[in-house]
Amino acid sequence: MKKLMLLVVVALAGFAPVKNGYEVGDVVADFKLKNVDGKMISLSDYKDAKGFIVIFDCNTCPMSRAYNSRIIDLHKKYASQGFPVVLINPNSAEIVAEESFEKMKEHAKEHNYDFPYLYDESQETVRKFNPTNTPHTFVLTKTADGLKVAYIGAIDNNSRNGAKASKHYVEEAVNELLTGKTVTVTKTKAIGCSVKLKNS
Amino acid sequence: MKRTTFIGFFLLLIGLSVASGQGFIKLAQLQKSINEPGKIKVINFWATWCAPCVKELPFFEKVNSTNKNVQVLLVSMDYDLDPNPEKVKKFIARKKIESAVVILEEENPGDWIDKIDKEWSGALPSTLIVNPVTKKRKFIQGELKEGDLEKLIDEISK
């Protein structure tokens, strides 16, 4: 009987729709991931946050390097307004050795990160968000239903030079949320490094 | 006649390629060459800064030199971070790349990534394979393994 139940469950699971990660409007499940300082971090730790700028970013991607100071500036500008930056490394050190937790610690120190840079060893959280490239941003906003995805995509539309970007997507999304508006541009694409998931 | 026009266009494309000039191509030209009748197109989107891209380039080189039913085009996305084509040119010379190489010269990728393929997130490497006769397309995101390209070409040839 138990075996039959299990079979039914497996069969049902087989028919479940394939989800390709969170979409705009989805409620995000909280996580508990290890920060470069060794502490475990959850989004629920931030009692006063109005939302988050969650960025999937890594040690090695040249596109990530191009955006490094812009990410630091985003935190500087928005953490005090209730939208702190939280970085998560989506890459597996099993695929790229330079993405190890030790190397993440060095990277965070080198760039004086004053926000979390989280290691997701199981890649469970990464698979839920399903970022496709680095850097890949998810702006989350606190609602009565929980943390909802308000924006997915690029930080701005000029990888080479942020000062010359004509669109600052993340800033515009957060500004709209801060003034109680709905986000106008909710999804964008950019050239970036592919995410290196293990066993794929 | 059509065939001559096509060959002429492709020669023009090769003429535009990095080895012998600036090597820049605009999106409209690229779209035209993707959909041009004739051989199966294997179009790889890469950049000199992308390690997995560089790693898989030999697979494209192999197909380019051994499969005469296929046209390989390596589309460099380097312009996005560095508008100077020198780095790409030097890379092509150093690696002795024989496939046709062009640099896509367009600002603001968010505006045109979907025009190349709706499935494309913008991540590198990515590869588009098109059969102009059957209009079948395959878009692969991420790094290819040895033998993948041959399998994909085989599937799209049917």
PDB file of C-alpha atoms in Angstrom, chain A residues 24-143:
ATOM      1  CA  VAL A  24       7.495  39.010 -11.136  1.00  0.00           C
ATOM      2  CA  GLY A  25       4.630  38.920  -8.606  1.00  0.00           C
ATOM      3  CA  ASP A  26       5.680  35.611  -7.025  1.00  0.00           C
ATOM      4  CA  VAL A  27       6.114  35.358  -3.257  1.00  0.00           C
ATOM      5  CA  VAL A  28       9.673  34.398  -2.356  1.00  0.00           C
ATOM      6  CA  ALA A  29      10.480  31.760   0.256  1.00  0.00           C
ATOM      7  CA  ASP A  30      12.954  32.887   2.908  1.00  0.00           C
ATOM      8  CA  PHE A  31      16.345  31.205   3.076  1.00  0.00           C
ATOM      9  CA  LYS A  32      19.155  30.696   5.559  1.00  0.00           C
ATOM     10  CA  LEU A  33      22.554  30.967   3.915  1.00  0.00           C
ATOM     11  CA  LYS A  34      26.113  31.335   5.158  1.00  0.00           C
ATOM     12  CA  ASN A  35      27.617  34.792   4.824  1.00  0.00           C
ATOM     13  CA  VAL A  36      31.319  35.438   4.187  1.00  0.00           C
ATOM     14  CA  ASP A  37      31.645  36.445   7.889  1.00  0.00           C
ATOM     15  CA  GLY A  38      30.510  32.934   8.879  1.00  0.00           C
ATOM     16  CA  LYS A  39      27.076  34.032  10.163  1.00  0.00           C
ATOM     17  CA  MET A  40      23.854  32.565   8.832  1.00  0.00           C
ATOM     18  CA  ILE A  41      21.614  35.145   7.133  1.00  0.00           C
ATOM     19  CA  SER A  42      17.857  35.088   6.461  1.00  0.00           C
ATOM     20  CA  LEU A  43      15.748  37.828   4.912  1.00  0.00           C
ATOM     21  CA  SER A  44      13.515  37.690   8.021  1.00  0.00           C
ATOM     22  CA  ASP A  45      16.522  38.961  10.054  1.00  0.00           C
ATOM     23  CA  TYR A  46      15.909  42.386   8.521  1.00  0.00           C
ATOM     24  CA  LYS A  47      12.955  43.526  10.628  1.00  0.00           C
ATOM     25  CA  ASP A  48      12.886  47.085   9.251  1.00  0.00           C
ATOM     26  CA  ALA A  49      13.469  46.295   5.578  1.00  0.00           C
ATOM     27  CA  LYS A  50      10.819  47.400   3.097  1.00  0.00           C
ATOM     28  CA  GLY A  51      12.317  45.043   0.574  1.00  0.00           C
ATOM     29  CA  PHE A  52      15.615  43.851  -0.843  1.00  0.00           C
ATOM     30  CA  ILE A  53      17.905  44.199  -3.794  1.00  0.00           C
ATOM     31  CA  VAL A  54      18.936  40.548  -4.170  1.00  0.00           C
ATOM     32  CA  ILE A  55      21.753  40.201  -6.704  1.00  0.00           C
ATOM     33  CA  PHE A  56      23.170  36.921  -7.958  1.00  0.00           C
ATOM     34  CA  ASP A  57      26.821  37.740  -8.426  1.00  0.00           C
ATOM     35  CA  CYS A  58      30.158  35.946  -8.336  1.00  0.00           C
ATOM     36  CA  ASN A  59      33.937  36.269  -7.943  1.00  0.00           C
ATOM     37  CA  THR A  60      35.121  35.644 -11.472  1.00  0.00           C
ATOM     38  CA  CYS A  61      32.716  37.028 -14.095  1.00  0.00           C
ATOM     39  CA  PRO A  62      34.131  40.087 -15.926  1.00  0.00           C
ATOM     40  CA  MET A  63      30.607  41.469 -16.227  1.00  0.00           C
ATOM     41  CA  SER A  64      30.253  41.192 -12.454  1.00  0.00           C
ATOM     42  CA  ARG A  65      33.536  43.045 -12.058  1.00  0.00           C
ATOM     43  CA  ALA A  66      32.238  45.811 -14.316  1.00  0.00           C
ATOM     44  CA  TYR A  67      29.233  46.222 -12.008  1.00  0.00           C
ATOM     45  CA  ASN A  68      31.047  45.859  -8.704  1.00  0.00           C
ATOM     46  CA  SER A  69      31.191  49.518  -7.695  1.00  0.00           C
ATOM     47  CA  ARG A  70      27.627  50.064  -8.938  1.00  0.00           C
ATOM     48  CA  ILE A  71      26.422  47.309  -6.599  1.00  0.00           C
ATOM     49  CA  ILE A  72      28.259  48.921  -3.680  1.00  0.00           C
ATOM     50  CA  ASP A  73      26.647  52.268  -4.597  1.00  0.00           C
ATOM     51  CA  LEU A  74      23.171  50.697  -4.700  1.00  0.00           C
ATOM     52  CA  HIS A  75      23.605  49.512  -1.109  1.00  0.00           C
ATOM     53  CA  LYS A  76      24.956  52.917  -0.053  1.00  0.00           C
ATOM     54  CA  LYS A  77      21.966  54.653  -1.547  1.00  0.00           C
ATOM     55  CA  TYR A  78      19.142  52.276  -0.628  1.00  0.00           C
ATOM     56  CA  ALA A  79      20.040  50.343   2.561  1.00  0.00           C
ATOM     57  CA  SER A  80      19.149  53.349   4.715  1.00  0.00           C
ATOM     58  CA  GLN A  81      15.879  53.714   2.801  1.00  0.00           C
ATOM     59  CA  GLY A  82      14.886  50.119   3.599  1.00  0.00           C
ATOM     60  CA  PHE A  83      16.182  48.281   0.515  1.00  0.00           C
ATOM     61  CA  PRO A  84      19.531  46.698   1.406  1.00  0.00           C
ATOM     62  CA  VAL A  85      21.617  44.746  -1.089  1.00  0.00           C
ATOM     63  CA  VAL A  86      22.013  41.000  -0.529  1.00  0.00           C
ATOM     64  CA  LEU A  87      24.434  39.160  -2.820  1.00  0.00           C
ATOM     65  CA  ILE A  88      24.183  35.436  -3.424  1.00  0.00           C
ATOM     66  CA  ASN A  89      26.791  33.513  -5.405  1.00  0.00           C
ATOM     67  CA  PRO A  90      24.872  31.220  -7.782  1.00  0.00           C
ATOM     68  CA  ASN A  91      27.939  29.368  -9.062  1.00  0.00           C
ATOM     69  CA  SER A  92      29.132  26.020  -7.816  1.00  0.00           C
ATOM     70  CA  ALA A  93      32.760  25.715  -6.746  1.00  0.00           C
ATOM     71  CA  GLU A  94      32.523  22.144  -8.062  1.00  0.00           C
ATOM     72  CA  ILE A  95      32.328  23.641 -11.560  1.00  0.00           C
ATOM     73  CA  VAL A  96      34.550  26.707 -11.104  1.00  0.00           C
ATOM     74  CA  ALA A  97      37.087  26.361  -8.272  1.00  0.00           C
ATOM     75  CA  GLU A  98      37.489  30.150  -7.919  1.00  0.00           C
ATOM     76  CA  GLU A  99      33.878  30.386  -6.732  1.00  0.00           C
ATOM     77  CA  SER A 100      34.646  28.640  -3.419  1.00  0.00           C
ATOM     78  CA  PHE A 101      33.561  30.046  -0.048  1.00  0.00           C
ATOM     79  CA  GLU A 102      37.204  30.898   0.749  1.00  0.00           C
ATOM     80  CA  LYS A 103      37.541  32.888  -2.489  1.00  0.00           C
ATOM     81  CA  MET A 104      34.234  34.626  -1.778  1.00  0.00           C
ATOM     82  CA  LYS A 105      35.637  35.769   1.564  1.00  0.00           C
ATOM     83  CA  GLU A 106      38.698  37.213  -0.196  1.00  0.00           C
ATOM     84  CA  HIS A 107      36.502  38.889  -2.819  1.00  0.00           C
ATOM     85  CA  ALA A 108      34.246  40.512  -0.188  1.00  0.00           C
ATOM     86  CA  LYS A 109      37.259  41.737   1.774  1.00  0.00           C
ATOM     87  CA  GLU A 110      38.991  43.120  -1.295  1.00  0.00           C
ATOM     88  CA  HIS A 111      35.913  45.151  -2.252  1.00  0.00           C
ATOM     89  CA  ASN A 112      34.969  46.118   1.330  1.00  0.00           C
ATOM     90  CA  TYR A 113      31.460  44.685   1.044  1.00  0.00           C
ATOM     91  CA  ASP A 114      29.311  46.040   3.861  1.00  0.00           C
ATOM     92  CA  PHE A 115      26.392  43.799   2.865  1.00  0.00           C
ATOM     93  CA  PRO A 116      26.012  40.009   2.855  1.00  0.00           C
ATOM     94  CA  TYR A 117      27.677  37.888   0.195  1.00  0.00           C
ATOM     95  CA  LEU A 118      26.033  34.508   0.631  1.00  0.00           C
ATOM     96  CA  TYR A 119      27.196  31.025  -0.214  1.00  0.00           C
ATOM     97  CA  ASP A 120      24.534  28.526  -1.318  1.00  0.00           C
ATOM     98  CA  GLU A 121      26.272  25.183  -1.167  1.00  0.00           C
ATOM     99  CA  SER A 122      23.165  23.087  -1.933  1.00  0.00           C
ATOM    100  CA  GLN A 123      22.081  25.628  -4.596  1.00  0.00           C
ATOM    101  CA  GLU A 124      18.479  25.155  -3.412  1.00  0.00           C
ATOM    102  CA  THR A 125      17.848  28.894  -3.147  1.00  0.00           C
ATOM    103  CA  VAL A 126      19.618  29.563  -6.420  1.00  0.00           C
ATOM    104  CA  ARG A 127      17.386  27.048  -8.196  1.00  0.00           C
ATOM    105  CA  LYS A 128      14.252  28.692  -6.728  1.00  0.00           C
ATOM    106  CA  PHE A 129      15.251  32.094  -8.112  1.00  0.00           C
ATOM    107  CA  ASN A 130      16.860  30.560 -11.201  1.00  0.00           C
ATOM    108  CA  PRO A 131      19.113  33.454 -12.217  1.00  0.00           C
ATOM    109  CA  THR A 132      20.505  32.888 -15.717  1.00  0.00           C
ATOM    110  CA  ASN A 133      23.513  35.165 -15.699  1.00  0.00           C
ATOM    111  CA  THR A 134      25.717  37.228 -13.409  1.00  0.00           C
ATOM    112  CA  PRO A 135      24.988  39.830 -12.267  1.00  0.00           C
ATOM    113  CA  HIS A 136      21.224  39.137 -12.169  1.00  0.00           C
ATOM    114  CA  THR A 137      19.022  41.276  -9.896  1.00  0.00           C
ATOM    115  CA  PHE A 138      15.730  40.488  -8.149  1.00  0.00           C
ATOM    116  CA  VAL A 139      14.097  43.461  -6.417  1.00  0.00           C
ATOM    117  CA  LEU A 140      11.800  42.209  -3.642  1.00  0.00           C
ATOM    118  CA  THR A 141       9.120  44.215  -1.879  1.00  0.00           C
ATOM    119  CA  LYS A 142       7.465  43.450   1.447  1.00  0.00           C
ATOM    120  CA  THR A 143       3.707  42.942   1.157  1.00  0.00           C
TER     121      THR A 143
END
